[in-house]
Coordinates of C-alpha atoms in Angstrom, one line a residue:
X1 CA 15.2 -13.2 23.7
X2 CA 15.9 -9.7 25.1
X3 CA 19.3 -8.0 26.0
X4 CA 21.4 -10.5 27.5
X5 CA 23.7 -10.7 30.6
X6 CA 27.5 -11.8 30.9
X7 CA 26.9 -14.7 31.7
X8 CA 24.6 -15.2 28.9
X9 CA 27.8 -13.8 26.6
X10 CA 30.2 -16.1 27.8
X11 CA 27.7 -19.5 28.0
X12 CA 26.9 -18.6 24.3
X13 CA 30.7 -18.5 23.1
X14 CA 31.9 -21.2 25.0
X15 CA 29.0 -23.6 23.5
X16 CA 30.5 -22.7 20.1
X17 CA 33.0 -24.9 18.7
X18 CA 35.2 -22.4 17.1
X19 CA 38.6 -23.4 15.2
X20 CA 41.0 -21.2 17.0
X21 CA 44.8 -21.5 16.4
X22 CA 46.8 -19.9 18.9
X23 CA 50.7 -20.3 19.2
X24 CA 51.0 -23.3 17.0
X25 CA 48.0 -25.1 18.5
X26 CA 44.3 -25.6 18.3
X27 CA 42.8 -24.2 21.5
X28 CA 40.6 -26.9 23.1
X29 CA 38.6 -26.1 26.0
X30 CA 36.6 -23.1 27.2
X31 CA 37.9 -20.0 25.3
X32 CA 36.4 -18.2 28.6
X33 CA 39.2 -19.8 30.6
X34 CA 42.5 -19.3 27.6
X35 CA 44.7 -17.0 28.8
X36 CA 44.6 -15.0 25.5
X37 CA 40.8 -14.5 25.6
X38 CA 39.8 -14.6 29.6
X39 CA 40.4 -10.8 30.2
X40 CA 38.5 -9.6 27.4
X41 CA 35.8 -12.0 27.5
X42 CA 35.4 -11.4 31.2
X43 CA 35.4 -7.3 30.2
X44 CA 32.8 -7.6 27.3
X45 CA 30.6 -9.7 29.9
X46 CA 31.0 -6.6 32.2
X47 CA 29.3 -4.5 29.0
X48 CA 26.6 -6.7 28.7
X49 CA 25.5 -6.7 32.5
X50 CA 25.8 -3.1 32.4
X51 CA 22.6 -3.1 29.8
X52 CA 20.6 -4.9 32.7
X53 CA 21.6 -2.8 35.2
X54 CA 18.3 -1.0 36.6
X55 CA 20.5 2.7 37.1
X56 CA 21.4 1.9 33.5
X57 CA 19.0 0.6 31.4
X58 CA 16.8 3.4 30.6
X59 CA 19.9 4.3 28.4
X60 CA 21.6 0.8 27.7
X61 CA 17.8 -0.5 26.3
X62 CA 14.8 0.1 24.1
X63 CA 11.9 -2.1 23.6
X64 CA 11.6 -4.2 20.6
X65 CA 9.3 -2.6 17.8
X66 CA 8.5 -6.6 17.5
X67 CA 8.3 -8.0 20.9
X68 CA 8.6 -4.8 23.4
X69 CA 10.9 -7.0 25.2
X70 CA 14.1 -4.8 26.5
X71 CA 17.0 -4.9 23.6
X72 CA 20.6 -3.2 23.4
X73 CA 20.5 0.6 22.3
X74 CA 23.6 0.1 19.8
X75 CA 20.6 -1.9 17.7
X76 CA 18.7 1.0 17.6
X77 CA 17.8 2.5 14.2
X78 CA 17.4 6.5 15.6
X79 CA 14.4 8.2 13.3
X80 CA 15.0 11.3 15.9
X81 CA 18.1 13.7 17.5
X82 CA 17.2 12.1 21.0
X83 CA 17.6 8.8 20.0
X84 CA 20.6 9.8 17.8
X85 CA 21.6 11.6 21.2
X86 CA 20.7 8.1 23.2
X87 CA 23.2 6.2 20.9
X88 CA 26.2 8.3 22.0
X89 CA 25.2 8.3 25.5
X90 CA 25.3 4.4 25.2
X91 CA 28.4 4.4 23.6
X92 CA 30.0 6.4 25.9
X93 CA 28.7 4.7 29.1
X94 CA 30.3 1.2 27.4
X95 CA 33.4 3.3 26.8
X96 CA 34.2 4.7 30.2
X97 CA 34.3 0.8 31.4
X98 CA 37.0 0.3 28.8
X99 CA 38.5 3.9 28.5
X100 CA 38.0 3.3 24.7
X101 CA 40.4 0.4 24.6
X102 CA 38.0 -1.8 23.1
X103 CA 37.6 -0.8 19.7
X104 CA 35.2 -3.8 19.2
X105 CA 33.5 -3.6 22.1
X106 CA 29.7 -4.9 20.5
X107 CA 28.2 -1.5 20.2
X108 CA 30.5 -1.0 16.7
X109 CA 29.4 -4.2 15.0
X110 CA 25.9 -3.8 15.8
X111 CA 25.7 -0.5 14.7
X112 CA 27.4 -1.8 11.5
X113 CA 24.5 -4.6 11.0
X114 CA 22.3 -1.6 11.6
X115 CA 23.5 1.0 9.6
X116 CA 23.6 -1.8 6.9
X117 CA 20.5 -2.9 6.9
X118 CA 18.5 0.3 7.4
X119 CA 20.5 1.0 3.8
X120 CA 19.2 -2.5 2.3
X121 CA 16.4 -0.9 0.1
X122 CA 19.8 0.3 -2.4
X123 CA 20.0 -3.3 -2.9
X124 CA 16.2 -3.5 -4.5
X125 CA 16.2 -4.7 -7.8
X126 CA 20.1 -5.5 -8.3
X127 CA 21.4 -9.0 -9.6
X128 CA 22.4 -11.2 -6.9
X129 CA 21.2 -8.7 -4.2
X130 CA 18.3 -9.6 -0.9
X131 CA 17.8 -7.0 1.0
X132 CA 14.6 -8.6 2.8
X133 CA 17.7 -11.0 4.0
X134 CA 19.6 -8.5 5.3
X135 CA 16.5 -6.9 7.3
X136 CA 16.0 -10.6 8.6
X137 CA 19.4 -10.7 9.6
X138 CA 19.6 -7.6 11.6
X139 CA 16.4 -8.4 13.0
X140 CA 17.5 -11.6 14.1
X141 CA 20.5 -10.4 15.6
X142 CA 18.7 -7.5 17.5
X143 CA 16.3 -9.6 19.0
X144 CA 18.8 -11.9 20.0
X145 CA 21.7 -9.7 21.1
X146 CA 24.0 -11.5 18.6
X147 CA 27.8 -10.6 19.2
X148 CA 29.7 -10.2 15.9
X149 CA 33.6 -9.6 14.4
X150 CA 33.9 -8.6 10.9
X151 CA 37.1 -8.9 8.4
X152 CA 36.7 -6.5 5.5
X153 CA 40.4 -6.5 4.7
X154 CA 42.4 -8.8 1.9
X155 CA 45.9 -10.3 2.9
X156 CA 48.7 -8.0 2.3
X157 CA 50.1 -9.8 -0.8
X158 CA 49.6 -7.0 -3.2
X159 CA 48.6 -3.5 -2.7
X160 CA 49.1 -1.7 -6.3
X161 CA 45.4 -0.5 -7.8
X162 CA 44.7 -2.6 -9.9
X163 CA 46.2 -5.9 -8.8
X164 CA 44.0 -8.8 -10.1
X165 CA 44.3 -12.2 -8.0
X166 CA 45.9 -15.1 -11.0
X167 CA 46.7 -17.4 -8.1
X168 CA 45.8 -21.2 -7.9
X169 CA 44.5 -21.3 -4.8
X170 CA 42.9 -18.3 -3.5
X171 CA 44.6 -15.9 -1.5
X172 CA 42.1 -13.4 -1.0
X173 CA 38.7 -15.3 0.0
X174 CA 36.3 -15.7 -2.9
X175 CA 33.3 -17.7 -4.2
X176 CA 34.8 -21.0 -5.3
X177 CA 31.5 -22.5 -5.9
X178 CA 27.8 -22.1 -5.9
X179 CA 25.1 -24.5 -5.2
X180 CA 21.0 -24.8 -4.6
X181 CA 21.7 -24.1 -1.1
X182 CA 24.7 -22.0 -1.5
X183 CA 28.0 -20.4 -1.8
X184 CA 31.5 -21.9 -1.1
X185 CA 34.3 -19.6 0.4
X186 CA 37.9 -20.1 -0.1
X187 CA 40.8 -17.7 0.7
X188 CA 42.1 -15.6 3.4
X189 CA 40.7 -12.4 4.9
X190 CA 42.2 -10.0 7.4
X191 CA 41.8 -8.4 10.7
X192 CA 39.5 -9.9 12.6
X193 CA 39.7 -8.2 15.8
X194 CA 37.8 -10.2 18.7
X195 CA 38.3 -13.1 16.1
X196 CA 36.8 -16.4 18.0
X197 CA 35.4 -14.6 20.9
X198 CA 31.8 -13.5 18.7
X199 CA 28.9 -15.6 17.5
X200 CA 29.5 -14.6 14.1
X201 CA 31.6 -12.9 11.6
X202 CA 30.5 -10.7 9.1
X203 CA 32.2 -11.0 5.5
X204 CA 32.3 -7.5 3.5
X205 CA 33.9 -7.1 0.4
X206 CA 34.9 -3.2 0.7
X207 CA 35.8 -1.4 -2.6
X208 CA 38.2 -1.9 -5.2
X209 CA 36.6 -5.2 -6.6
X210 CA 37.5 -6.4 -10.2
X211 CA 36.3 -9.9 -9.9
X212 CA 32.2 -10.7 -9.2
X213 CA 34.1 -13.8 -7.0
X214 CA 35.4 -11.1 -4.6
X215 CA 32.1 -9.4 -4.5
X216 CA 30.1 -10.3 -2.0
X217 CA 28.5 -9.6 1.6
X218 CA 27.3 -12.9 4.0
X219 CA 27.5 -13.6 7.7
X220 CA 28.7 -17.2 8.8
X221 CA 28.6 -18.4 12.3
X222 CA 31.9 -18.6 14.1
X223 CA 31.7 -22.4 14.4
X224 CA 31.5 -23.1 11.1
X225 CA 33.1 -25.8 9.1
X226 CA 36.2 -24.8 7.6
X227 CA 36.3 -21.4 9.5
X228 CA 39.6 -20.9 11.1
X229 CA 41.0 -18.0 13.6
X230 CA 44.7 -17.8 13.5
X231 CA 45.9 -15.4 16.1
X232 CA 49.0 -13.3 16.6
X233 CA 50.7 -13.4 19.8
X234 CA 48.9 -11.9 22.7
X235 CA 50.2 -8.4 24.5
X236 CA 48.8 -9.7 28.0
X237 CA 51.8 -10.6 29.9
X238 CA 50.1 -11.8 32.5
X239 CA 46.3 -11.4 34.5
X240 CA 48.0 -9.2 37.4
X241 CA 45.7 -5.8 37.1
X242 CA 48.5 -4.1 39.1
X243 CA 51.0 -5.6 36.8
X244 CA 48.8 -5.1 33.6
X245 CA 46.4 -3.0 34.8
X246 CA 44.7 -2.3 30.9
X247 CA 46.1 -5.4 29.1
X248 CA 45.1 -7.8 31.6
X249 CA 41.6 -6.9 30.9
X250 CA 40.9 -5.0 27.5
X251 CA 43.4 -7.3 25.1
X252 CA 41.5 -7.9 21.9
X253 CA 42.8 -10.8 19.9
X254 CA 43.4 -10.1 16.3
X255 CA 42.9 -12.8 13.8
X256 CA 43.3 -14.0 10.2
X257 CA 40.4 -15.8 9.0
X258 CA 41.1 -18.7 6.7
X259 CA 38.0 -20.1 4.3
X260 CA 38.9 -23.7 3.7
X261 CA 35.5 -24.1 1.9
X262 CA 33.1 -23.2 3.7
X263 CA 29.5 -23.6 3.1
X264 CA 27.3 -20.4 3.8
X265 CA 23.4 -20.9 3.0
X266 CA 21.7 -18.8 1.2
X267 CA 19.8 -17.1 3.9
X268 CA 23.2 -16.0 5.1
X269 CA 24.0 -14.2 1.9
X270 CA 23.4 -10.4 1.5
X271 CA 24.7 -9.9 -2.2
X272 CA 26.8 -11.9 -4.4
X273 CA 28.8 -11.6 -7.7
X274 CA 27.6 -8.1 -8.2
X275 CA 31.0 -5.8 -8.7
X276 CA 29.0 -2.6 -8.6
X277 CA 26.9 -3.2 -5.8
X278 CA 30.0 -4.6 -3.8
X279 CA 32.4 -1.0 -4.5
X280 CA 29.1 1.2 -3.9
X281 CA 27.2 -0.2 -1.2
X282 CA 29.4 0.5 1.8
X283 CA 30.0 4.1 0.7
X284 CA 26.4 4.5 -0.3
X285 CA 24.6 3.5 2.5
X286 CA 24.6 4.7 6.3
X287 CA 27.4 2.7 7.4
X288 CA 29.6 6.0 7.3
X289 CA 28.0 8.1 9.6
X290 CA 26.6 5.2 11.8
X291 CA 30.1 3.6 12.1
X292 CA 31.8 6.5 12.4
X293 CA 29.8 8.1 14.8
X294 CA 30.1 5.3 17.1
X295 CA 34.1 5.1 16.7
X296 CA 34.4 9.4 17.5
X297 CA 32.2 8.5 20.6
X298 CA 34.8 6.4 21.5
X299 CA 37.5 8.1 20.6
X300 CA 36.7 11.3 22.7
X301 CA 36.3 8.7 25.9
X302 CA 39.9 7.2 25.3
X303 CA 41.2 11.3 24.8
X304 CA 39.4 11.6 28.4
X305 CA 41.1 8.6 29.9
X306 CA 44.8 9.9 28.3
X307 CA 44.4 13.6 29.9
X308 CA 43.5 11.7 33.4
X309 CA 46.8 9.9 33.3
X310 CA 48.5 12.9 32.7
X311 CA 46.8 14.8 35.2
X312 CA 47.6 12.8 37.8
X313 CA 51.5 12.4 36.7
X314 CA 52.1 16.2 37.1
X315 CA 50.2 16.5 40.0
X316 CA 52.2 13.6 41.5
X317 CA 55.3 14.8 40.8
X318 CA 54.5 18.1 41.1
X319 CA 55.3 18.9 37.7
X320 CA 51.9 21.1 36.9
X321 CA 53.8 24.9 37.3
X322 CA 56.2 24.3 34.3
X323 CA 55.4 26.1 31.2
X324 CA 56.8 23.8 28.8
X325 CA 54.9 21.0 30.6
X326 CA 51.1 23.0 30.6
X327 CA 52.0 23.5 26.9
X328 CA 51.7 19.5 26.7
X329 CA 48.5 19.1 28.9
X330 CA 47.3 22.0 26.5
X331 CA 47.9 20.0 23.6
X332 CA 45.9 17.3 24.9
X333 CA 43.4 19.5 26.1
X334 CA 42.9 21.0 22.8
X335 CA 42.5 17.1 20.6
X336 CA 39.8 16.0 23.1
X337 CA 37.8 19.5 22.9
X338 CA 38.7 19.8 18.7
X339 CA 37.2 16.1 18.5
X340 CA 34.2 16.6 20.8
X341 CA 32.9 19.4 18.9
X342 CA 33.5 17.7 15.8
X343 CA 31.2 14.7 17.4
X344 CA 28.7 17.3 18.7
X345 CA 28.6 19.2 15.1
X346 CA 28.2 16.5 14.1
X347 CA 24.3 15.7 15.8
X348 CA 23.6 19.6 15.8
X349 CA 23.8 19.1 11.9
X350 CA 21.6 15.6 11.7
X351 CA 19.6 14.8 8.9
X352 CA 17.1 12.4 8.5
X353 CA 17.8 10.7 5.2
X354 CA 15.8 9.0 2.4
X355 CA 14.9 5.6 5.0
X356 CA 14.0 8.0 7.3
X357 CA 16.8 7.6 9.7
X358 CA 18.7 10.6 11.6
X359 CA 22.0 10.2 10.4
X360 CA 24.8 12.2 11.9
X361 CA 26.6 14.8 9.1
X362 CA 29.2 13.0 7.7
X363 CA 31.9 15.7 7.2
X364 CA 31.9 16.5 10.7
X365 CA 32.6 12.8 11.6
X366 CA 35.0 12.5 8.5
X367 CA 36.9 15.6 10.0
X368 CA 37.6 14.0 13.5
X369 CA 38.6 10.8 11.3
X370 CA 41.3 12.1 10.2
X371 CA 42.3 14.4 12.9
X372 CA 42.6 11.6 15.7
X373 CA 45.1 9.3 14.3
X374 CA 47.5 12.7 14.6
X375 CA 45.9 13.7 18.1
X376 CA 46.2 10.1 19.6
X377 CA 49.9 9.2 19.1
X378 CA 51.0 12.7 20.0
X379 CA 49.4 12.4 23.5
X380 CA 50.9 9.4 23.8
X381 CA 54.1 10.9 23.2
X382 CA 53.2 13.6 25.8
X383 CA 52.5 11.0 28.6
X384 CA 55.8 9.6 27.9
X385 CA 57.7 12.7 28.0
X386 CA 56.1 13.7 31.0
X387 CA 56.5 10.6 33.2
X388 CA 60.0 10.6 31.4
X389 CA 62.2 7.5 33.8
X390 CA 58.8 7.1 35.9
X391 CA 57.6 4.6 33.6
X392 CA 60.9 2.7 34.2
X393 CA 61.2 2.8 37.6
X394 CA 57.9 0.4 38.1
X395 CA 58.3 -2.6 40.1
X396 CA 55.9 -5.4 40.0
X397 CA 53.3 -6.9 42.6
X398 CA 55.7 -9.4 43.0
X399 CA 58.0 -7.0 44.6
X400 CA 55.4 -5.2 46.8
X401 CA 55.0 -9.0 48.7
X402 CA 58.6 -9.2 48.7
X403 CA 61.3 -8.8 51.5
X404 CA 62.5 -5.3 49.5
X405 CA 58.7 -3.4 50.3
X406 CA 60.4 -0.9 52.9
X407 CA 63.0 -0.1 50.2
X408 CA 60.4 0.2 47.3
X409 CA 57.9 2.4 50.0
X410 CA 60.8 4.8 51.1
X411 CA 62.1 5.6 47.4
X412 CA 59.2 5.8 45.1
X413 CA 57.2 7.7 46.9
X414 CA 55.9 10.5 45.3
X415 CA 54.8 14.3 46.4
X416 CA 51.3 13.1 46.3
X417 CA 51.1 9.2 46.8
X418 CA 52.6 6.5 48.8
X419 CA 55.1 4.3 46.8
X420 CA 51.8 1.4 45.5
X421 CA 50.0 4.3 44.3
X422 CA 52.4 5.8 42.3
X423 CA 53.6 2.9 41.2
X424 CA 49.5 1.7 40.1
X425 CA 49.4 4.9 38.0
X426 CA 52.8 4.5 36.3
X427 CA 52.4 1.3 35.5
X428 CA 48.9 2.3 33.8
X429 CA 50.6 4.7 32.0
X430 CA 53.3 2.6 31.0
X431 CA 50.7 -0.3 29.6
X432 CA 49.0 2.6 27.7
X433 CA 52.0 3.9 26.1
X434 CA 54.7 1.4 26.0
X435 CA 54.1 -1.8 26.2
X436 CA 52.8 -4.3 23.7
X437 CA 49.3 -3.6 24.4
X438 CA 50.0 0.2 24.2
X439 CA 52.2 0.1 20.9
X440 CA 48.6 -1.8 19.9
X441 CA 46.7 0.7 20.9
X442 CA 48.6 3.9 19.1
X443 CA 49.5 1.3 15.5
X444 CA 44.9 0.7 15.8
X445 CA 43.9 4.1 16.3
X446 CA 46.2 5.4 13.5
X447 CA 44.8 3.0 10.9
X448 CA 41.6 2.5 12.6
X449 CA 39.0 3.5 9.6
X450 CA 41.9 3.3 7.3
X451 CA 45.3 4.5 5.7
X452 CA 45.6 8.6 6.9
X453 CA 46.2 9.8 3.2
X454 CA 43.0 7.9 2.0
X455 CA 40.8 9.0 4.5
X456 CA 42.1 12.8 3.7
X457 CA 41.4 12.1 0.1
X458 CA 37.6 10.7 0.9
X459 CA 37.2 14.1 3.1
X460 CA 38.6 16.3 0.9
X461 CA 36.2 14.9 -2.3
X462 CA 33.0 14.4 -0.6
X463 CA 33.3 17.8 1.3
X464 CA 31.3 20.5 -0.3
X465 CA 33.8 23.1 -1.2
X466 CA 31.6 25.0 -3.9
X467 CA 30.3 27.5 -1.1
X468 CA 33.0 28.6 -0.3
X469 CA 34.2 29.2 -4.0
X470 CA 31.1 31.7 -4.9
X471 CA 31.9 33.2 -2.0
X472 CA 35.6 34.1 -3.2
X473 CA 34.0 34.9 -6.4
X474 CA 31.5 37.3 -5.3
X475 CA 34.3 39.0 -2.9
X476 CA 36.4 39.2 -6.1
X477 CA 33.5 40.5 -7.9
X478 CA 32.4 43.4 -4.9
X479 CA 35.7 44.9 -4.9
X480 CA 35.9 44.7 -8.6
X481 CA 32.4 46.7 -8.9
X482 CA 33.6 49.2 -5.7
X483 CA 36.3 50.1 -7.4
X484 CA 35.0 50.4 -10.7
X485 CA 32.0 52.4 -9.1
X486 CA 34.8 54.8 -6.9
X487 CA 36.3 55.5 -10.7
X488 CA 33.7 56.4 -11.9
X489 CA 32.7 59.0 -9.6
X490 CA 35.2 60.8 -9.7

């Protein structure tokens, strides 16, 4: 099967027969048509006609090493800059639909299944690992243009180092059992964004493993026995795009992910009960720079989209002449160009590595991981300071239709737009910034690829600082020797 359409997308999930709690009930029905799901459903279809669009798919495709059929770029393993160079432009051309709202729009799993497997050779020769399985996998899910969520992240019960689970019952999902045909999960796992709305979930045990239960990588089908979503409350308020012009469409559902045994064969299962392997293959193989590379291509999009909205606030208020507020647009103006050349660094500096893949360097990437979860909440800020009471004085639809319309036209207004116009762009900013969806948004991107301090400790020991040591000790050394020589002489 080649790249598929939106209507392909949402046929596929709503054949599933996914377990999805939501609001103390099991959702029945279409999960196309639930209120929770329908906007971001409806936007990830958009993604996957885009791929099939003829002005498009030169970029959005490739053709199948297997069957030359037409298949999504984000499966593409690049072996060159131009197809490294392809990737971003794909990512980017997803983004702009979302304004890098959808942090698991497909292209980031698939590039995870991707980076992954073109990494599974680390796996040859270790206990418990199949790397030919994982090569199947991602094959599979190429071919197929498989949608997929992922939960890497244990429940919150306890954080400290070296905590080691003496519970009962699981907590944190582990192997309960293992048969001829394989291996029992039971437990919790954490964050499954776009839980119930994928084919399948991908099960990564990332770091920090004591117990060979714990360790282990698989992929189970989102309808599978056992497997339950349990959501958190949804931030769309309603499927108004004037009202909620971002969260009525780009909502992603997060979900817990509860394992009440469930069966996942052994052609599902990518290593198991191999501690080492599960604290060293992540960092080891390309699902760094791959993953990371597609999340700063977003991220420079969504940086984009925030210095449009507060273009168009100043120069509908007339704002743009104040100091104090080009300062702010400056400040904004300076993330998105800092990031963007940290992405573009980044490819400049590509390598191809020991599978023969061009992988992006990693300290670039690493850099603009930890500088946008500073950058992002700061322009939010900066939006809200400049619209300052315009994104309380925002009147719904409902009030437009309304008997009050000549009021609402005369006094909102603005230098620059009629009263609906204005009122369209402050309530977009207002969605970004300050409503549920917005506090989202800013509480995501800060702990996006993980805790701040962590990530700064990662960058700081994997960058290579020695260069720059011999050249403070040659400097110290030249002026030693000139002034010794100047003695000397005299």
């Amino acid at each position: 099967m080649p790249a598929i359409s939106g209507d392909d997308y949402i046929k596929r999930i709503d054949q599933l027969n996914t377990e999805i709690w939501y609001n103390g009930g099991k959702i029945n029905g279409r999960i196309s048509q639930h209120p929770a799901f329908k906007g971001a459903i409806q936007s990830q279809a958009m993604l996957y006609d885009l791929q099939l669009r003829d002005d498009y798919i030169e970029e959005m495709t490739y053709h199948s090493p297997h069957t030359g059929d037409r298949i999504g770029t984000s499966y593409i393993q690049p072996r060159t800059i131009q197809e490294l160079k392809k990737r971003s432009r794909m990512i980017q051309i997803w983004a702009k639909i979302h304004g890098g709202m959808m942090g698991r729009s497909p292209d980031y799993m698939n590039t995870v299944l991707m980076a992954f497997a073109s990494s599974a050779r680390l796996l040859e020769g270790k206990a418990n690992c199949f790397p030919k399985r994982l090569v199947q996998f991602y094959e599979r899910a190429r071919e197929e243009d498989m949608s997929f969520t992922h939960t890497f992240i244990n429940p919150q019960f306890n954080r400290s180092k070296y905590y080691i689970e003496d519970s009962e019952e699981p907590i944190a999902a582990k192997i309960v059992d293992e048969t001829e045909a394989g291996l029992i999960i039971k437990g919790a796992r954490l964050l499954a964004t776009q839980g119930g709305m994928t084919d399948e979930l991908l099960v990564f045990s990332a770091g920090r493993i004591f117990e060979e239960n714990n360790a282990y990588f698989l992929s189970v089908p989102s309808d599978a026995n056992g497997l339950k979503f349990i959501c958190r409350e949804s931030f769309c308020k309603g499927d108004s795009s004037f009202n909620y012009p971002l969260s009525s469409r780009f909502e992603e559902m997060d979900t817990m992910i509860v394992f009440d045994n469930v069966f996942i064969p052994w052609e599902r299962v990518f290593f198991y009960k191999n501690i080492e392997v599960g604290n060293r293959f992540q960092r080891e193989s390309a699902f760094l720079p791959f993953s990371l590379h597609q999340v700063i291509n977003r991220q420079v999009v969504k940086l984009e989209f925030v210095l449009g909205i507060a273009e168009e606030i100043i120069e509908s208020i007339h704002t743009g002449t104040y100091e104090n507020v080009q300062e702010k647009m400056a400040e904004i103006i300076v993330g998105l160009e800092t990031i963007k050349a940290l992405l573009i660094k980044s490819e400049v500096n590509a390598t191809l590595d020991e599978f023969g893949l061009m992988r992006p360097e990693l300290a670039s990437l690493q850099a603009a991981s930890s500088a946008f979860p500073k950058i992002y909440p700061r322009a939010v800020e900066i939006i809200q300071l400049l619209a300052a009471s315009g994104l309380m004085t925002i009147p719904t639809e409902e009030d437009f239709n309304s008997s009050i319309r000549m009021d609402l036209d005369q006094y909102l207004q603005s230098a620059t737009k009629d009263a609906v116009e204005r009122v369209k762009l402050f309530r977009l900013a207002w969605d970004l910034t300050m409503s549920p969806f917005g506090s989202r948004q800013t509480q995501y991107e800060r702990f996006f690829f993980g805790v701040p301090n962590v990530l700064a400790s990662e960058l700081y020991h994997g960058y290579n600082k020695k260069k720059y040591q011999e050249f403070i000790k040659a400097f110290i050394d030249q002026t030693f020797t000139s002034e010794n020589e100047s003695k000397s002489s005299r």
